[in-house]
Short mmCIF file of C-alpha atoms in Angstrom, two decimals:
data_model
loop_
_atom_site.label_atom_id
_atom_site.label_comp_id
_atom_site.label_asym_id
_atom_site.label_seq_id
_atom_site.Cartn_x
_atom_site.Cartn_y
_atom_site.Cartn_z
CA MET A 168 -105.13 -65.99 30.85
CA LYS A 169 -104.72 -64.84 27.24
CA LEU A 170 -101.26 -64.27 25.78
CA SER A 171 -100.54 -61.36 23.46
CA GLY A 172 -99.82 -62.13 19.83
CA ALA A 173 -96.24 -60.93 20.22
CA LEU A 174 -95.61 -63.19 23.22
CA VAL A 175 -97.11 -66.21 21.45
CA PHE A 176 -94.91 -65.52 18.44
CA ALA A 177 -91.83 -65.26 20.67
CA LEU A 178 -92.59 -68.56 22.43
CA VAL A 179 -93.12 -70.33 19.11
CA ALA A 180 -89.86 -68.91 17.80
CA ILE A 181 -87.96 -70.15 20.88
CA GLN A 182 -89.49 -73.62 20.59
CA ALA A 183 -88.64 -73.75 16.90
CA ALA A 184 -85.04 -72.77 17.62
CA VAL A 185 -84.73 -75.57 20.16
CA LEU A 186 -86.17 -78.12 17.74
CA LEU A 187 -83.88 -76.99 14.95
CA SER A 188 -80.77 -77.15 17.12
CA ALA A 189 -81.60 -80.62 18.47
CA VAL A 190 -80.85 -83.15 15.77
CA PRO A 191 -80.76 -86.97 15.75
CA SER A 192 -77.53 -88.35 17.14
CA ALA A 193 -74.96 -89.94 14.85
CA GLN A 194 -74.68 -93.73 15.08
CA ALA A 195 -71.33 -95.52 15.21
CA SER A 196 -71.56 -96.38 11.49
CA GLU A 197 -71.82 -92.67 10.64
CA LEU A 198 -68.76 -91.57 12.59
CA GLN A 199 -65.78 -90.73 10.38
CA VAL A 200 -62.03 -90.40 10.84
CA GLY A 201 -61.14 -86.93 9.61
CA TYR A 202 -64.67 -85.66 10.20
CA TYR A 203 -63.40 -82.18 11.10
CA SER A 204 -60.67 -81.95 8.46
CA LYS A 205 -62.68 -79.36 6.53
CA LYS A 206 -65.17 -78.32 9.20
CA CYS A 207 -62.49 -77.21 11.71
CA LYS A 208 -58.97 -77.40 10.34
CA GLY A 209 -56.28 -77.93 12.92
CA LEU A 210 -58.76 -79.08 15.59
CA GLU A 211 -56.77 -82.12 16.70
CA ASN A 212 -53.59 -80.04 17.04
CA VAL A 213 -55.44 -77.59 19.30
CA VAL A 214 -56.70 -80.40 21.52
CA LYS A 215 -53.30 -82.07 21.68
CA TRP A 216 -51.51 -78.82 22.56
CA HIS A 217 -53.77 -78.25 25.56
CA VAL A 218 -53.52 -81.87 26.70
CA ILE A 219 -49.71 -81.96 26.53
CA LYS A 220 -49.49 -78.65 28.38
CA ALA A 221 -51.75 -80.01 31.13
CA LEU A 222 -49.78 -83.25 31.44
CA LYS A 223 -46.52 -81.36 31.79
CA ALA A 224 -48.04 -79.67 34.83
CA ASN A 225 -49.63 -82.85 36.23
CA ARG A 226 -49.54 -86.27 34.56
CA ARG A 227 -52.50 -87.40 36.68
CA THR A 228 -54.69 -85.23 34.45
CA GLY A 229 -54.01 -87.71 31.66
CA ALA A 230 -55.29 -90.59 33.76
CA ALA A 231 -58.39 -88.52 34.56
CA LEU A 232 -59.09 -88.03 30.85
CA VAL A 233 -58.82 -91.74 30.08
CA ARG A 234 -61.19 -92.49 32.97
CA LEU A 235 -63.64 -89.81 31.79
CA LEU A 236 -63.82 -91.44 28.35
CA PHE A 237 -64.90 -94.74 29.90
CA HIS A 238 -67.32 -93.18 32.38
CA ASP A 239 -68.96 -91.07 29.67
CA CYS A 240 -69.30 -93.68 26.96
CA PHE A 241 -70.48 -96.53 29.21
CA VAL A 242 -73.57 -94.50 30.18
CA ARG A 243 -75.91 -93.34 27.39
CA GLY A 244 -73.11 -93.75 24.86
CA CYS A 245 -70.45 -91.15 24.06
CA ASP A 246 -72.56 -88.03 24.43
CA GLY A 247 -70.69 -85.88 26.95
CA SER A 248 -73.43 -86.50 29.54
CA VAL A 249 -70.83 -87.01 32.29
CA LEU A 250 -69.67 -83.43 31.73
CA LEU A 251 -73.01 -81.80 32.54
CA ASP A 252 -73.41 -79.89 35.80
CA LYS A 253 -76.51 -79.88 37.98
CA SER A 254 -79.37 -77.98 36.33
CA TYR A 255 -83.15 -77.72 36.21
CA ASP A 256 -83.28 -80.49 33.62
CA ASN A 257 -80.60 -82.62 35.29
CA PRO A 258 -80.92 -82.06 39.06
CA ASN A 259 -78.74 -85.07 39.91
CA PRO A 260 -76.25 -85.51 37.03
CA GLU A 261 -73.91 -88.44 36.40
CA LYS A 262 -70.90 -86.77 38.02
CA ASN A 263 -72.77 -86.93 41.37
CA ALA A 264 -72.99 -90.74 41.34
CA PRO A 265 -70.88 -92.49 44.02
CA VAL A 266 -69.30 -94.66 41.33
CA ASN A 267 -68.00 -91.45 39.72
CA ILE A 268 -66.16 -90.23 42.80
CA GLY A 269 -62.91 -88.51 41.91
CA LEU A 270 -63.70 -87.72 38.27
CA ALA A 271 -61.54 -84.81 37.16
CA ALA A 272 -60.17 -82.82 34.18
CA PHE A 273 -63.49 -81.00 33.63
CA ASP A 274 -61.75 -77.61 33.72
CA LEU A 275 -59.27 -78.72 31.08
CA LEU A 276 -62.07 -79.80 28.75
CA GLU A 277 -63.78 -76.42 29.22
CA GLU A 278 -60.47 -74.74 28.41
CA ILE A 279 -60.14 -76.79 25.22
CA LYS A 280 -63.77 -76.17 24.29
CA ALA A 281 -63.32 -72.40 24.65
CA ALA A 282 -60.26 -72.49 22.40
CA VAL A 283 -62.11 -74.59 19.82
CA GLU A 284 -65.14 -72.27 19.93
CA ASP A 285 -62.87 -69.31 19.18
CA ARG A 286 -61.56 -71.20 16.17
CA CYS A 287 -64.73 -72.91 14.92
CA PRO A 288 -67.89 -71.66 16.68
CA GLY A 289 -70.71 -74.19 17.03
CA VAL A 290 -68.97 -76.95 15.08
CA VAL A 291 -67.23 -79.38 17.47
CA SER A 292 -69.08 -81.34 20.15
CA CYS A 293 -67.79 -81.74 23.68
CA SER A 294 -68.15 -85.51 23.32
CA ASP A 295 -65.72 -85.50 20.39
CA ILE A 296 -63.32 -83.19 22.26
CA LEU A 297 -63.31 -85.60 25.21
CA ILE A 298 -62.39 -88.54 22.99
CA PHE A 299 -59.64 -86.64 21.19
CA ALA A 300 -58.26 -85.50 24.55
CA ALA A 301 -58.39 -89.00 26.08
CA ARG A 302 -56.65 -90.44 23.02
CA ASP A 303 -53.88 -87.85 23.26
CA ALA A 304 -53.51 -88.46 27.00
CA ALA A 305 -53.27 -92.23 26.51
CA SER A 306 -50.64 -91.72 23.83
CA ALA A 307 -48.60 -89.35 25.99
CA LEU A 308 -48.76 -91.57 29.09
CA SER A 309 -47.70 -94.64 27.07
CA ASN A 310 -44.85 -92.87 25.21
CA GLY A 311 -46.83 -93.25 22.00
CA HIS A 312 -47.47 -96.98 22.30
CA VAL A 313 -51.23 -96.49 22.65
CA HIS A 314 -52.49 -94.62 19.61
CA PHE A 315 -55.47 -94.65 17.26
CA ASP A 316 -57.40 -92.48 14.84
CA VAL A 317 -60.59 -91.01 16.30
CA PRO A 318 -63.79 -91.45 14.32
CA ALA A 319 -65.82 -88.31 15.04
CA GLY A 320 -69.15 -86.64 14.37
CA ARG A 321 -70.87 -87.15 17.72
CA LEU A 322 -73.41 -84.81 19.27
CA ASP A 323 -73.77 -83.81 22.91
CA GLY A 324 -76.72 -85.27 24.79
CA PHE A 325 -79.26 -83.45 26.93
CA VAL A 326 -79.78 -86.05 29.69
CA SER A 327 -77.48 -86.83 32.64
CA LYS A 328 -78.69 -88.92 35.60
CA ALA A 329 -76.63 -90.15 38.53
CA GLU A 330 -78.91 -93.16 38.97
CA GLU A 331 -78.15 -94.32 35.43
CA ALA A 332 -74.41 -94.02 36.00
CA GLN A 333 -74.69 -95.94 39.27
CA ALA A 334 -76.70 -98.70 37.59
CA GLU A 335 -74.62 -99.07 34.42
CA LEU A 336 -70.99 -98.47 35.36
CA PRO A 337 -69.00 -101.37 36.83
CA ASP A 338 -68.28 -101.00 40.53
CA SER A 339 -64.92 -101.55 42.20
CA THR A 340 -66.53 -104.14 44.49
CA ASP A 341 -68.08 -106.27 41.72
CA ASP A 342 -67.26 -109.95 41.31
CA VAL A 343 -66.15 -111.25 37.90
CA GLU A 344 -69.55 -112.72 36.99
CA LYS A 345 -71.24 -109.34 37.43
CA LEU A 346 -68.47 -107.58 35.50
CA ILE A 347 -68.81 -110.01 32.59
CA LYS A 348 -72.59 -109.48 32.42
CA ASN A 349 -72.18 -105.72 32.68
CA PHE A 350 -69.67 -105.55 29.82
CA ALA A 351 -71.70 -108.00 27.72
CA ARG A 352 -74.64 -105.58 27.85
CA LYS A 353 -72.40 -103.12 25.99
CA ASN A 354 -71.25 -105.87 23.58
CA PHE A 355 -67.80 -106.25 25.14
CA THR A 356 -66.20 -109.65 25.55
CA VAL A 357 -64.41 -111.12 28.56
CA GLU A 358 -61.13 -110.35 26.81
CA GLU A 359 -62.11 -106.71 26.32
CA LEU A 360 -63.09 -106.50 30.00
CA VAL A 361 -59.57 -107.61 30.90
CA ILE A 362 -58.02 -105.26 28.33
CA LEU A 363 -59.85 -102.16 29.57
CA SER A 364 -59.11 -103.05 33.19
CA GLY A 365 -55.45 -102.51 32.30
CA ALA A 366 -56.12 -98.76 32.50
CA HIS A 367 -55.69 -99.23 36.25
CA SER A 368 -51.95 -99.08 35.68
CA ILE A 369 -52.50 -95.31 36.04
CA GLY A 370 -54.60 -92.97 38.14
CA GLN A 371 -55.88 -93.22 41.65
CA GLY A 372 -58.93 -94.28 43.65
CA HIS A 373 -60.50 -93.19 46.91
CA CYS A 374 -60.31 -95.41 49.98
CA SER A 375 -64.11 -95.73 50.03
CA SER A 376 -63.80 -97.64 46.74
CA PHE A 377 -61.68 -100.41 48.23
CA THR A 378 -62.64 -100.58 51.90
CA GLY A 379 -63.33 -104.31 51.56
CA ARG A 380 -59.79 -104.99 50.37
CA LEU A 381 -58.44 -103.94 53.74
CA SER A 382 -59.83 -107.10 55.32
CA GLU A 383 -59.47 -109.60 52.47
CA PRO A 384 -57.34 -112.72 53.12
CA ALA A 385 -53.76 -113.29 51.97
CA ASP A 386 -54.85 -115.39 48.99
CA GLN A 387 -56.62 -112.31 47.59
CA ILE A 388 -54.23 -109.49 48.52
CA THR A 389 -50.58 -109.57 49.52
CA PRO A 390 -50.55 -108.76 53.27
CA ALA A 391 -47.76 -106.18 52.96
CA TYR A 392 -49.74 -104.31 50.31
CA ARG A 393 -52.88 -104.55 52.43
CA GLU A 394 -51.00 -102.91 55.31
CA LEU A 395 -49.72 -100.20 52.97
CA LEU A 396 -53.30 -99.42 51.90
CA LYS A 397 -54.45 -99.33 55.54
CA TYR A 398 -51.68 -96.86 56.30
CA LYS A 399 -52.57 -94.62 53.34
CA CYS A 400 -56.27 -94.69 54.20
CA SER A 401 -55.59 -93.66 57.80
CA SER A 402 -54.05 -90.38 56.67
CA GLY A 403 -57.32 -88.51 56.18
CA SER A 404 -61.02 -88.65 55.44
CA ASN A 405 -61.38 -90.88 52.36
CA PRO A 406 -58.05 -89.86 50.77
CA PRO A 407 -57.11 -90.84 47.21
CA VAL A 408 -54.52 -93.59 46.79
CA VAL A 409 -52.60 -94.38 43.60
CA ASN A 410 -53.79 -97.47 41.70
CA ASN A 411 -50.27 -98.65 40.93
CA VAL A 412 -47.92 -99.27 43.87
CA ARG A 413 -45.08 -98.40 41.49
CA ASP A 414 -46.32 -94.78 41.72
CA GLU A 415 -46.30 -94.66 45.53
CA ASP A 416 -43.81 -92.47 47.35
CA TYR A 417 -40.49 -94.21 47.93
CA ASN A 418 -40.50 -94.03 51.73
CA THR A 419 -43.93 -95.64 52.05
CA VAL A 420 -42.96 -98.51 49.75
CA ALA A 421 -39.64 -98.95 51.59
CA ARG A 422 -41.52 -99.19 54.88
CA PHE A 423 -44.15 -101.74 53.86
CA MET A 424 -42.80 -103.46 50.71
CA PRO A 425 -38.98 -103.05 50.74
CA GLY A 426 -38.55 -105.70 48.06
CA PHE A 427 -40.52 -103.50 45.66
CA VAL A 428 -38.53 -100.27 45.98
CA SER A 429 -36.47 -100.91 42.84
CA ARG A 430 -39.66 -100.64 40.79
CA VAL A 431 -40.82 -97.30 42.20
CA ARG A 432 -40.84 -94.69 39.43
CA LYS A 433 -39.94 -91.02 39.72
CA VAL A 434 -42.38 -90.27 36.88
CA PRO A 435 -45.86 -91.64 37.74
CA ASP A 436 -48.79 -92.71 35.62
CA PHE A 437 -47.06 -94.65 32.88
CA LEU A 438 -49.71 -96.49 30.87
CA ASP A 439 -48.44 -100.02 30.27
CA ASN A 440 -49.07 -103.68 31.11
CA SER A 441 -47.75 -103.44 34.69
CA TYR A 442 -51.34 -103.83 35.92
CA TYR A 443 -51.31 -107.49 34.88
CA HIS A 444 -48.05 -108.22 36.70
CA ASN A 445 -49.43 -106.48 39.78
CA ASN A 446 -52.68 -108.42 39.58
CA LEU A 447 -50.90 -111.78 39.41
CA ALA A 448 -48.87 -110.69 42.44
CA LYS A 449 -52.12 -109.67 44.20
CA ILE A 450 -51.05 -106.06 44.68
CA VAL A 451 -53.98 -104.37 42.95
CA THR A 452 -56.26 -101.90 44.69
CA PHE A 453 -59.78 -102.95 43.75
CA HIS A 454 -61.68 -106.18 44.36
CA SER A 455 -62.90 -105.93 40.76
CA ASP A 456 -59.26 -106.24 39.65
CA TRP A 457 -58.40 -109.26 41.77
CA THR A 458 -61.63 -111.03 40.85
CA LEU A 459 -60.42 -111.40 37.24
CA LEU A 460 -58.08 -114.11 38.54
CA THR A 461 -61.04 -116.24 39.62
CA GLN A 462 -62.48 -116.90 36.14
CA LYS A 463 -60.64 -119.19 33.74
CA GLU A 464 -60.90 -117.13 30.55
CA ALA A 465 -60.20 -113.84 32.29
CA LEU A 466 -57.19 -115.31 34.11
CA GLY A 467 -55.82 -116.56 30.79
CA HIS A 468 -55.98 -113.05 29.36
CA VAL A 469 -54.32 -111.58 32.48
CA HIS A 470 -51.39 -113.94 31.85
CA GLU A 471 -51.46 -113.15 28.11
CA TYR A 472 -51.08 -109.41 28.64
CA ALA A 473 -48.57 -109.77 31.45
CA ASP A 474 -46.40 -111.69 28.97
CA ASN A 475 -46.90 -109.36 26.00
CA GLY A 476 -47.01 -105.62 26.62
CA THR A 477 -46.95 -104.76 22.93
CA LEU A 478 -50.07 -106.84 22.33
CA TRP A 479 -51.83 -105.03 25.16
CA ASP A 480 -50.89 -101.62 23.70
CA GLU A 481 -52.51 -102.62 20.41
CA ASP A 482 -55.58 -104.27 21.92
CA PHE A 483 -56.14 -101.42 24.38
CA SER A 484 -56.06 -98.97 21.48
CA ASP A 485 -58.65 -101.05 19.60
CA SER A 486 -60.83 -101.34 22.69
CA LEU A 487 -60.82 -97.57 23.23
CA VAL A 488 -61.97 -97.10 19.62
CA LYS A 489 -64.79 -99.60 20.19
CA LEU A 490 -65.69 -97.86 23.44
CA SER A 491 -65.76 -94.49 21.66
CA LYS A 492 -68.35 -95.82 19.22
CA LEU A 493 -70.97 -96.69 21.83
CA PRO A 494 -74.09 -94.86 20.61
CA MET A 495 -76.60 -92.70 22.40
CA PRO A 496 -79.94 -94.41 23.19
CA ALA A 497 -82.10 -95.02 20.12
CA GLY A 498 -84.08 -91.95 19.13
CA SER A 499 -81.88 -89.56 21.11
CA LYS A 500 -81.27 -86.06 19.86
CA GLY A 501 -78.21 -83.97 20.50
CA GLU A 502 -76.56 -80.61 20.01
CA ILE A 503 -73.20 -78.88 19.88
CA ARG A 504 -72.86 -77.37 23.34
CA LYS A 505 -71.32 -73.93 23.75
CA LYS A 506 -69.92 -75.02 27.12
CA CYS A 507 -69.36 -78.63 28.06
CA SER A 508 -70.98 -78.36 31.48
CA ILE A 509 -74.20 -76.69 30.33
CA SER A 510 -76.78 -77.64 27.72
CA ASN A 511 -77.66 -74.88 25.28
CA HIS A 512 -81.40 -75.25 25.89
CA ARG A 513 -83.79 -76.43 28.54
CA LEU A 514 -85.66 -79.62 27.75
CA TYR A 515 -88.93 -78.48 29.25
#
């Protein structure tokens, strides 16, 4: 079948537009603090305003943003691939992976993106917006103790595969040896593994992520806490349960762990070093948390951060910056998406 000259010209023009809009991704060394200071003035204030408004309505949104940062950057680098919806090019995207169950705050990021597009069309990537938003959420949830400048200039990737997320992200059932190897592949140390695990002082997980904990022995999980988790998981089909028992409802804690009621907080999701105290007391939700106590170096760092919350604030901030610099795969090209859930162009 012969194509008309006009149709051939149109197809060539479309292909050229795609090639022009897809440019090589920025490497970590090329990212800059203040990257948008002239390109999109006031950008960070716009992001922060939307994040603070969302947290006033529901602080759990802040925990979701911090989790999204990790789950995006640990797979294909910080390219916004976790934000992509199912499409022709990505029929089974990262957000569909079992390890990504419960990911949230996608609507907030679309809201921020729309506001940024009104202000600076085609300038700011969704991957950069996610990192700004996660930084602001971490700062708000820690009362300003976690803070850092965001090096920016990332592009949004085209590829999102659930199988890659499942293979690369750490699983809640992993033992410490597997966690150490997993983090080492991303150039993170044992100490940084322990530091980033401290994010489990906030947020929640689904019962399917810690089923094994419900039958672990008393030397791995405090029996009263194990019974509390069993009770929470019996309340529905795979319900979410808070990561930090301090954020549980008062009556449930009074029923199962009456000695803990004085530590229950009216305001949940406070990002601090309480995770390390909980871990030493064996009242953490995931096997991957408890398993840190079984390796000498990791255990030493758990004690270190339990004893020094200020040090953890600083080291967690530094680790988030390092995480945010994980690059896209070598040779990858990217774009500035118009919407965070949809690529601007088809790959094929």
